[in-house]
């Protein structure tokens, strides 16, 4: 099986720009050196989407291609070498401003990632997710599309108590408040490790 394929590209140039996205909290009067960078690719995508809409004339009506982190590409050369843009985002019902710093450079790499539905349970309350990662890179004679596959485990949607039972792997079907108090120290350490980085959403029974 081959995982790389030749690509026919239209004539013309592709221009690369290095992008830095950070939150700009003017009300808190935070010094520029203390402003933190956005680490969420979702927020980055939203910022670039709003950037293309708000400053479409600056981008010469050419929709930019973005990889979710720092790499941005256009089919037309922009009329500036370095510039700061400000866009407004609505997230969690509060307005946040993000500053986009664009710096010209040269590094022609196109990246894209897709994730499929979970491929099955891996035990301990986790399920396996498969992803396909594609990249277009210059080869000796032409551009080549490289396709890679990877897999990772993610916590399946479930009540917290159910996840804790599966994490202990001792045949428990359910846990009560008394059961939590009777856990041994090593079990508490294990649950603390498993729950540490998980997102939990509170729900009210109907």
PDB file of C-alpha atoms in Angstrom:
ATOM      1  CA  UNK A   1       0.000   0.000   0.000  1.00  0.00           C
ATOM      2  CA  UNK A   2       1.247   3.483  -0.886  1.00  0.00           C
ATOM      3  CA  UNK A   3       0.863   6.422   1.454  1.00  0.00           C
ATOM      4  CA  UNK A   4       2.127   9.131  -0.888  1.00  0.00           C
ATOM      5  CA  UNK A   5       0.661  10.318  -4.172  1.00  0.00           C
ATOM      6  CA  UNK A   6       1.648  12.834  -6.817  1.00  0.00           C
ATOM      7  CA  UNK A   7      -0.259  16.124  -6.852  1.00  0.00           C
ATOM      8  CA  UNK A   8      -0.945  18.388  -9.813  1.00  0.00           C
ATOM      9  CA  UNK A   9      -0.929  22.022  -8.707  1.00  0.00           C
ATOM     10  CA  UNK A  10      -2.145  25.019 -10.744  1.00  0.00           C
ATOM     11  CA  UNK A  11       0.465  27.453 -11.987  1.00  0.00           C
ATOM     12  CA  UNK A  12       1.343  30.331  -9.693  1.00  0.00           C
ATOM     13  CA  UNK A  13       2.998  31.070  -6.373  1.00  0.00           C
ATOM     14  CA  UNK A  14       1.933  30.299  -2.805  1.00  0.00           C
ATOM     15  CA  UNK A  15       2.964  32.832  -0.177  1.00  0.00           C
ATOM     16  CA  UNK A  16       3.679  31.781   3.396  1.00  0.00           C
ATOM     17  CA  UNK A  17       3.148  33.905   6.522  1.00  0.00           C
ATOM     18  CA  UNK A  18       4.097  33.143  10.104  1.00  0.00           C
ATOM     19  CA  UNK A  19       1.202  34.025  12.446  1.00  0.00           C
ATOM     20  CA  UNK A  20       1.082  34.567  16.202  1.00  0.00           C
ATOM     21  CA  UNK A  21      -2.307  34.770  17.954  1.00  0.00           C
ATOM     22  CA  UNK A  22      -2.664  36.049  21.513  1.00  0.00           C
ATOM     23  CA  UNK A  23      -5.382  37.421  23.770  1.00  0.00           C
ATOM     24  CA  UNK A  24      -5.399  41.178  24.260  1.00  0.00           C
ATOM     25  CA  UNK A  25      -7.055  42.074  27.585  1.00  0.00           C
ATOM     26  CA  UNK A  26      -7.120  45.856  27.497  1.00  0.00           C
ATOM     27  CA  UNK A  27      -9.338  46.242  30.574  1.00  0.00           C
ATOM     28  CA  UNK A  28      -6.838  44.434  32.788  1.00  0.00           C
ATOM     29  CA  UNK A  29      -4.035  46.662  31.482  1.00  0.00           C
ATOM     30  CA  UNK A  30      -1.666  43.711  31.144  1.00  0.00           C
ATOM     31  CA  UNK A  31       1.820  44.482  29.761  1.00  0.00           C
ATOM     32  CA  UNK A  32       2.397  43.090  26.297  1.00  0.00           C
ATOM     33  CA  UNK A  33       5.122  40.707  27.469  1.00  0.00           C
ATOM     34  CA  UNK A  34       2.655  39.098  29.914  1.00  0.00           C
ATOM     35  CA  UNK A  35      -0.119  38.479  27.383  1.00  0.00           C
ATOM     36  CA  UNK A  36      -0.504  34.771  26.802  1.00  0.00           C
ATOM     37  CA  UNK A  37      -0.743  32.989  23.489  1.00  0.00           C
ATOM     38  CA  UNK A  38      -3.872  31.111  22.513  1.00  0.00           C
ATOM     39  CA  UNK A  39      -3.218  27.377  22.743  1.00  0.00           C
ATOM     40  CA  UNK A  40      -6.639  26.276  21.464  1.00  0.00           C
ATOM     41  CA  UNK A  41      -6.668  25.488  17.746  1.00  0.00           C
ATOM     42  CA  UNK A  42     -10.435  26.061  17.791  1.00  0.00           C
ATOM     43  CA  UNK A  43      -9.919  29.648  18.966  1.00  0.00           C
ATOM     44  CA  UNK A  44      -7.129  30.092  16.424  1.00  0.00           C
ATOM     45  CA  UNK A  45      -9.412  28.959  13.590  1.00  0.00           C
ATOM     46  CA  UNK A  46     -12.154  31.340  14.735  1.00  0.00           C
ATOM     47  CA  UNK A  47      -9.671  34.213  14.915  1.00  0.00           C
ATOM     48  CA  UNK A  48      -8.384  33.588  11.380  1.00  0.00           C
ATOM     49  CA  UNK A  49     -11.940  33.178  10.064  1.00  0.00           C
ATOM     50  CA  UNK A  50     -12.899  36.569  11.496  1.00  0.00           C
ATOM     51  CA  UNK A  51      -9.613  38.013  10.236  1.00  0.00           C
ATOM     52  CA  UNK A  52     -10.449  37.030   6.650  1.00  0.00           C
ATOM     53  CA  UNK A  53     -13.939  38.536   6.898  1.00  0.00           C
ATOM     54  CA  UNK A  54     -13.010  41.782   8.651  1.00  0.00           C
ATOM     55  CA  UNK A  55      -9.868  42.533   6.643  1.00  0.00           C
ATOM     56  CA  UNK A  56     -10.805  40.965   3.299  1.00  0.00           C
ATOM     57  CA  UNK A  57      -9.567  44.044   1.409  1.00  0.00           C
ATOM     58  CA  UNK A  58      -6.156  43.785   3.102  1.00  0.00           C
ATOM     59  CA  UNK A  59      -6.063  40.145   1.996  1.00  0.00           C
ATOM     60  CA  UNK A  60      -7.025  41.219  -1.543  1.00  0.00           C
ATOM     61  CA  UNK A  61     -10.217  39.140  -1.335  1.00  0.00           C
ATOM     62  CA  UNK A  62      -8.070  36.003  -1.186  1.00  0.00           C
ATOM     63  CA  UNK A  63      -9.161  33.534   1.483  1.00  0.00           C
ATOM     64  CA  UNK A  64      -6.125  32.474   3.565  1.00  0.00           C
ATOM     65  CA  UNK A  65      -5.289  28.828   4.287  1.00  0.00           C
ATOM     66  CA  UNK A  66      -4.441  28.174   7.947  1.00  0.00           C
ATOM     67  CA  UNK A  67      -3.155  25.089   9.781  1.00  0.00           C
ATOM     68  CA  UNK A  68      -4.588  25.983  13.195  1.00  0.00           C
ATOM     69  CA  UNK A  69      -1.290  27.049  14.775  1.00  0.00           C
ATOM     70  CA  UNK A  70       1.178  29.411  13.095  1.00  0.00           C
ATOM     71  CA  UNK A  71       1.237  28.737   9.356  1.00  0.00           C
ATOM     72  CA  UNK A  72      -0.891  30.796   6.948  1.00  0.00           C
ATOM     73  CA  UNK A  73      -0.843  30.702   3.123  1.00  0.00           C
ATOM     74  CA  UNK A  74      -2.279  32.893   0.364  1.00  0.00           C
ATOM     75  CA  UNK A  75      -2.304  32.707  -3.443  1.00  0.00           C
ATOM     76  CA  UNK A  76      -1.575  36.433  -3.730  1.00  0.00           C
ATOM     77  CA  UNK A  77       1.267  38.324  -2.108  1.00  0.00           C
ATOM     78  CA  UNK A  78       0.002  40.670   0.590  1.00  0.00           C
ATOM     79  CA  UNK A  79       1.001  44.327   0.547  1.00  0.00           C
ATOM     80  CA  UNK A  80       2.674  44.297   3.960  1.00  0.00           C
ATOM     81  CA  UNK A  81       5.659  42.545   5.482  1.00  0.00           C
ATOM     82  CA  UNK A  82       4.500  42.664   9.101  1.00  0.00           C
ATOM     83  CA  UNK A  83       1.237  43.861  10.599  1.00  0.00           C
ATOM     84  CA  UNK A  84      -0.951  43.496  13.696  1.00  0.00           C
ATOM     85  CA  UNK A  85      -4.694  42.840  13.360  1.00  0.00           C
ATOM     86  CA  UNK A  86      -7.375  42.883  16.074  1.00  0.00           C
ATOM     87  CA  UNK A  87     -10.513  40.737  15.830  1.00  0.00           C
ATOM     88  CA  UNK A  88     -13.424  40.269  18.251  1.00  0.00           C
ATOM     89  CA  UNK A  89     -14.645  36.806  19.236  1.00  0.00           C
ATOM     90  CA  UNK A  90     -17.727  35.762  21.192  1.00  0.00           C
ATOM     91  CA  UNK A  91     -16.998  32.765  23.407  1.00  0.00           C
ATOM     92  CA  UNK A  92     -18.917  31.664  26.504  1.00  0.00           C
ATOM     93  CA  UNK A  93     -21.080  34.796  26.179  1.00  0.00           C
ATOM     94  CA  UNK A  94     -18.184  37.154  26.756  1.00  0.00           C
ATOM     95  CA  UNK A  95     -16.286  39.253  24.236  1.00  0.00           C
ATOM     96  CA  UNK A  96     -12.604  38.495  23.859  1.00  0.00           C
ATOM     97  CA  UNK A  97     -10.117  40.290  21.669  1.00  0.00           C
ATOM     98  CA  UNK A  98      -7.317  38.440  19.990  1.00  0.00           C
ATOM     99  CA  UNK A  99      -4.324  40.039  18.388  1.00  0.00           C
ATOM    100  CA  UNK A 100      -2.948  38.477  15.218  1.00  0.00           C
ATOM    101  CA  UNK A 101       0.664  39.231  14.374  1.00  0.00           C
ATOM    102  CA  UNK A 102       1.703  38.304  10.828  1.00  0.00           C
ATOM    103  CA  UNK A 103       5.352  38.067   9.826  1.00  0.00           C
ATOM    104  CA  UNK A 104       6.484  37.199   6.306  1.00  0.00           C
ATOM    105  CA  UNK A 105       8.674  34.120   5.807  1.00  0.00           C
ATOM    106  CA  UNK A 106       9.211  31.207   3.388  1.00  0.00           C
ATOM    107  CA  UNK A 107       8.285  27.659   4.318  1.00  0.00           C
ATOM    108  CA  UNK A 108       5.918  25.871   1.882  1.00  0.00           C
ATOM    109  CA  UNK A 109       4.205  23.170   3.942  1.00  0.00           C
ATOM    110  CA  UNK A 110       0.475  22.444   3.828  1.00  0.00           C
ATOM    111  CA  UNK A 111      -1.080  20.463   6.665  1.00  0.00           C
ATOM    112  CA  UNK A 112      -4.512  18.955   7.234  1.00  0.00           C
ATOM    113  CA  UNK A 113      -5.923  16.510   9.778  1.00  0.00           C
ATOM    114  CA  UNK A 114      -9.163  14.531   9.882  1.00  0.00           C
ATOM    115  CA  UNK A 115     -10.540  12.382  12.693  1.00  0.00           C
ATOM    116  CA  UNK A 116     -12.909   9.455  12.197  1.00  0.00           C
ATOM    117  CA  UNK A 117     -15.511   7.986  14.534  1.00  0.00           C
ATOM    118  CA  UNK A 118     -14.200   5.929  17.486  1.00  0.00           C
ATOM    119  CA  UNK A 119     -12.996   2.498  16.471  1.00  0.00           C
ATOM    120  CA  UNK A 120     -13.834   0.613  19.658  1.00  0.00           C
ATOM    121  CA  UNK A 121     -13.263   0.477  23.383  1.00  0.00           C
ATOM    122  CA  UNK A 122      -9.762   0.088  24.809  1.00  0.00           C
ATOM    123  CA  UNK A 123     -10.809  -0.579  28.408  1.00  0.00           C
ATOM    124  CA  UNK A 124     -10.736   1.518  31.548  1.00  0.00           C
ATOM    125  CA  UNK A 125     -13.449   3.861  30.264  1.00  0.00           C
ATOM    126  CA  UNK A 126     -11.519   4.902  27.152  1.00  0.00           C
ATOM    127  CA  UNK A 127     -12.194   4.444  23.441  1.00  0.00           C
ATOM    128  CA  UNK A 128      -9.842   4.447  20.452  1.00  0.00           C
ATOM    129  CA  UNK A 129     -10.003   7.283  17.902  1.00  0.00           C
ATOM    130  CA  UNK A 130      -8.206   7.071  14.561  1.00  0.00           C
ATOM    131  CA  UNK A 131      -6.973  10.083  12.640  1.00  0.00           C
ATOM    132  CA  UNK A 132      -5.610  10.662   9.134  1.00  0.00           C
ATOM    133  CA  UNK A 133      -2.941  13.315   8.722  1.00  0.00           C
ATOM    134  CA  UNK A 134      -2.088  14.626   5.275  1.00  0.00           C
ATOM    135  CA  UNK A 135       0.725  16.916   4.220  1.00  0.00           C
ATOM    136  CA  UNK A 136       1.747  18.297   0.834  1.00  0.00           C
ATOM    137  CA  UNK A 137       5.523  18.527   0.507  1.00  0.00           C
ATOM    138  CA  UNK A 138       7.848  19.317  -2.401  1.00  0.00           C
ATOM    139  CA  UNK A 139       9.586  16.255  -3.872  1.00  0.00           C
ATOM    140  CA  UNK A 140      12.319  15.944  -6.503  1.00  0.00           C
ATOM    141  CA  UNK A 141      10.020  16.412  -9.501  1.00  0.00           C
ATOM    142  CA  UNK A 142       6.642  17.525  -8.154  1.00  0.00           C
ATOM    143  CA  UNK A 143       4.574  18.008  -5.021  1.00  0.00           C
ATOM    144  CA  UNK A 144       3.581  14.833  -3.190  1.00  0.00           C
ATOM    145  CA  UNK A 145       0.607  14.189  -0.909  1.00  0.00           C
ATOM    146  CA  UNK A 146       1.682  12.159   2.129  1.00  0.00           C
ATOM    147  CA  UNK A 147      -1.008  10.352   4.160  1.00  0.00           C
ATOM    148  CA  UNK A 148      -0.342   9.088   7.688  1.00  0.00           C
ATOM    149  CA  UNK A 149      -2.632   7.395  10.199  1.00  0.00           C
ATOM    150  CA  UNK A 150      -2.434   7.529  13.970  1.00  0.00           C
ATOM    151  CA  UNK A 151      -4.571   6.403  16.887  1.00  0.00           C
ATOM    152  CA  UNK A 152      -5.149   7.750  20.360  1.00  0.00           C
ATOM    153  CA  UNK A 153      -7.408   6.994  23.306  1.00  0.00           C
ATOM    154  CA  UNK A 154     -10.064   9.405  24.547  1.00  0.00           C
ATOM    155  CA  UNK A 155     -12.485   9.103  27.422  1.00  0.00           C
ATOM    156  CA  UNK A 156     -15.889   7.908  26.236  1.00  0.00           C
ATOM    157  CA  UNK A 157     -18.912  10.045  27.282  1.00  0.00           C
ATOM    158  CA  UNK A 158     -20.269   8.584  30.526  1.00  0.00           C
ATOM    159  CA  UNK A 159     -21.121   9.440  34.156  1.00  0.00           C
ATOM    160  CA  UNK A 160     -18.100  10.112  36.355  1.00  0.00           C
ATOM    161  CA  UNK A 161     -18.971   7.255  38.712  1.00  0.00           C
ATOM    162  CA  UNK A 162     -19.112   4.802  35.794  1.00  0.00           C
ATOM    163  CA  UNK A 163     -15.695   5.952  34.602  1.00  0.00           C
ATOM    164  CA  UNK A 164     -14.282   5.512  38.116  1.00  0.00           C
ATOM    165  CA  UNK A 165     -15.620   1.956  38.307  1.00  0.00           C
ATOM    166  CA  UNK A 166     -14.027   1.081  34.959  1.00  0.00           C
ATOM    167  CA  UNK A 167     -10.741   2.729  35.976  1.00  0.00           C
ATOM    168  CA  UNK A 168     -10.491   0.588  39.117  1.00  0.00           C
ATOM    169  CA  UNK A 169     -10.946  -2.562  36.978  1.00  0.00           C
ATOM    170  CA  UNK A 170     -12.137  -4.620  39.952  1.00  0.00           C
ATOM    171  CA  UNK A 171     -15.574  -5.595  38.662  1.00  0.00           C
ATOM    172  CA  UNK A 172     -17.528  -2.782  40.300  1.00  0.00           C
ATOM    173  CA  UNK A 173     -20.823  -1.948  38.617  1.00  0.00           C
ATOM    174  CA  UNK A 174     -21.542   1.190  40.618  1.00  0.00           C
ATOM    175  CA  UNK A 175     -20.134   3.204  43.517  1.00  0.00           C
ATOM    176  CA  UNK A 176     -21.807   4.904  46.472  1.00  0.00           C
ATOM    177  CA  UNK A 177     -20.476   7.582  48.821  1.00  0.00           C
ATOM    178  CA  UNK A 178     -19.565   4.847  51.320  1.00  0.00           C
ATOM    179  CA  UNK A 179     -17.556   3.040  48.639  1.00  0.00           C
ATOM    180  CA  UNK A 180     -15.433   6.140  48.059  1.00  0.00           C
ATOM    181  CA  UNK A 181     -14.561   6.343  51.751  1.00  0.00           C
ATOM    182  CA  UNK A 182     -13.496   2.696  51.790  1.00  0.00           C
ATOM    183  CA  UNK A 183     -11.055   2.986  48.885  1.00  0.00           C
ATOM    184  CA  UNK A 184      -7.443   2.106  49.583  1.00  0.00           C
ATOM    185  CA  UNK A 185      -4.709   4.698  49.136  1.00  0.00           C
ATOM    186  CA  UNK A 186      -3.376   3.222  45.884  1.00  0.00           C
ATOM    187  CA  UNK A 187      -6.909   3.262  44.434  1.00  0.00           C
ATOM    188  CA  UNK A 188      -7.324   6.933  45.366  1.00  0.00           C
ATOM    189  CA  UNK A 189      -3.995   7.729  43.715  1.00  0.00           C
ATOM    190  CA  UNK A 190      -5.066   5.900  40.558  1.00  0.00           C
ATOM    191  CA  UNK A 191      -8.426   7.689  40.371  1.00  0.00           C
ATOM    192  CA  UNK A 192      -6.791  11.047  40.999  1.00  0.00           C
ATOM    193  CA  UNK A 193      -4.401  10.398  38.112  1.00  0.00           C
ATOM    194  CA  UNK A 194      -7.197   9.308  35.738  1.00  0.00           C
ATOM    195  CA  UNK A 195      -9.546  12.193  36.603  1.00  0.00           C
ATOM    196  CA  UNK A 196      -6.934  14.940  36.757  1.00  0.00           C
ATOM    197  CA  UNK A 197      -7.131  16.163  33.140  1.00  0.00           C
ATOM    198  CA  UNK A 198     -10.696  15.162  32.266  1.00  0.00           C
ATOM    199  CA  UNK A 199     -13.491  17.633  31.589  1.00  0.00           C
ATOM    200  CA  UNK A 200     -16.565  17.069  33.769  1.00  0.00           C
ATOM    201  CA  UNK A 201     -19.979  18.594  33.085  1.00  0.00           C
ATOM    202  CA  UNK A 202     -22.514  18.886  35.916  1.00  0.00           C
ATOM    203  CA  UNK A 203     -26.073  17.814  35.120  1.00  0.00           C
ATOM    204  CA  UNK A 204     -29.337  18.053  37.069  1.00  0.00           C
ATOM    205  CA  UNK A 205     -31.677  15.023  36.968  1.00  0.00           C
ATOM    206  CA  UNK A 206     -35.143  15.778  35.579  1.00  0.00           C
TER     207      UNK A 206
END
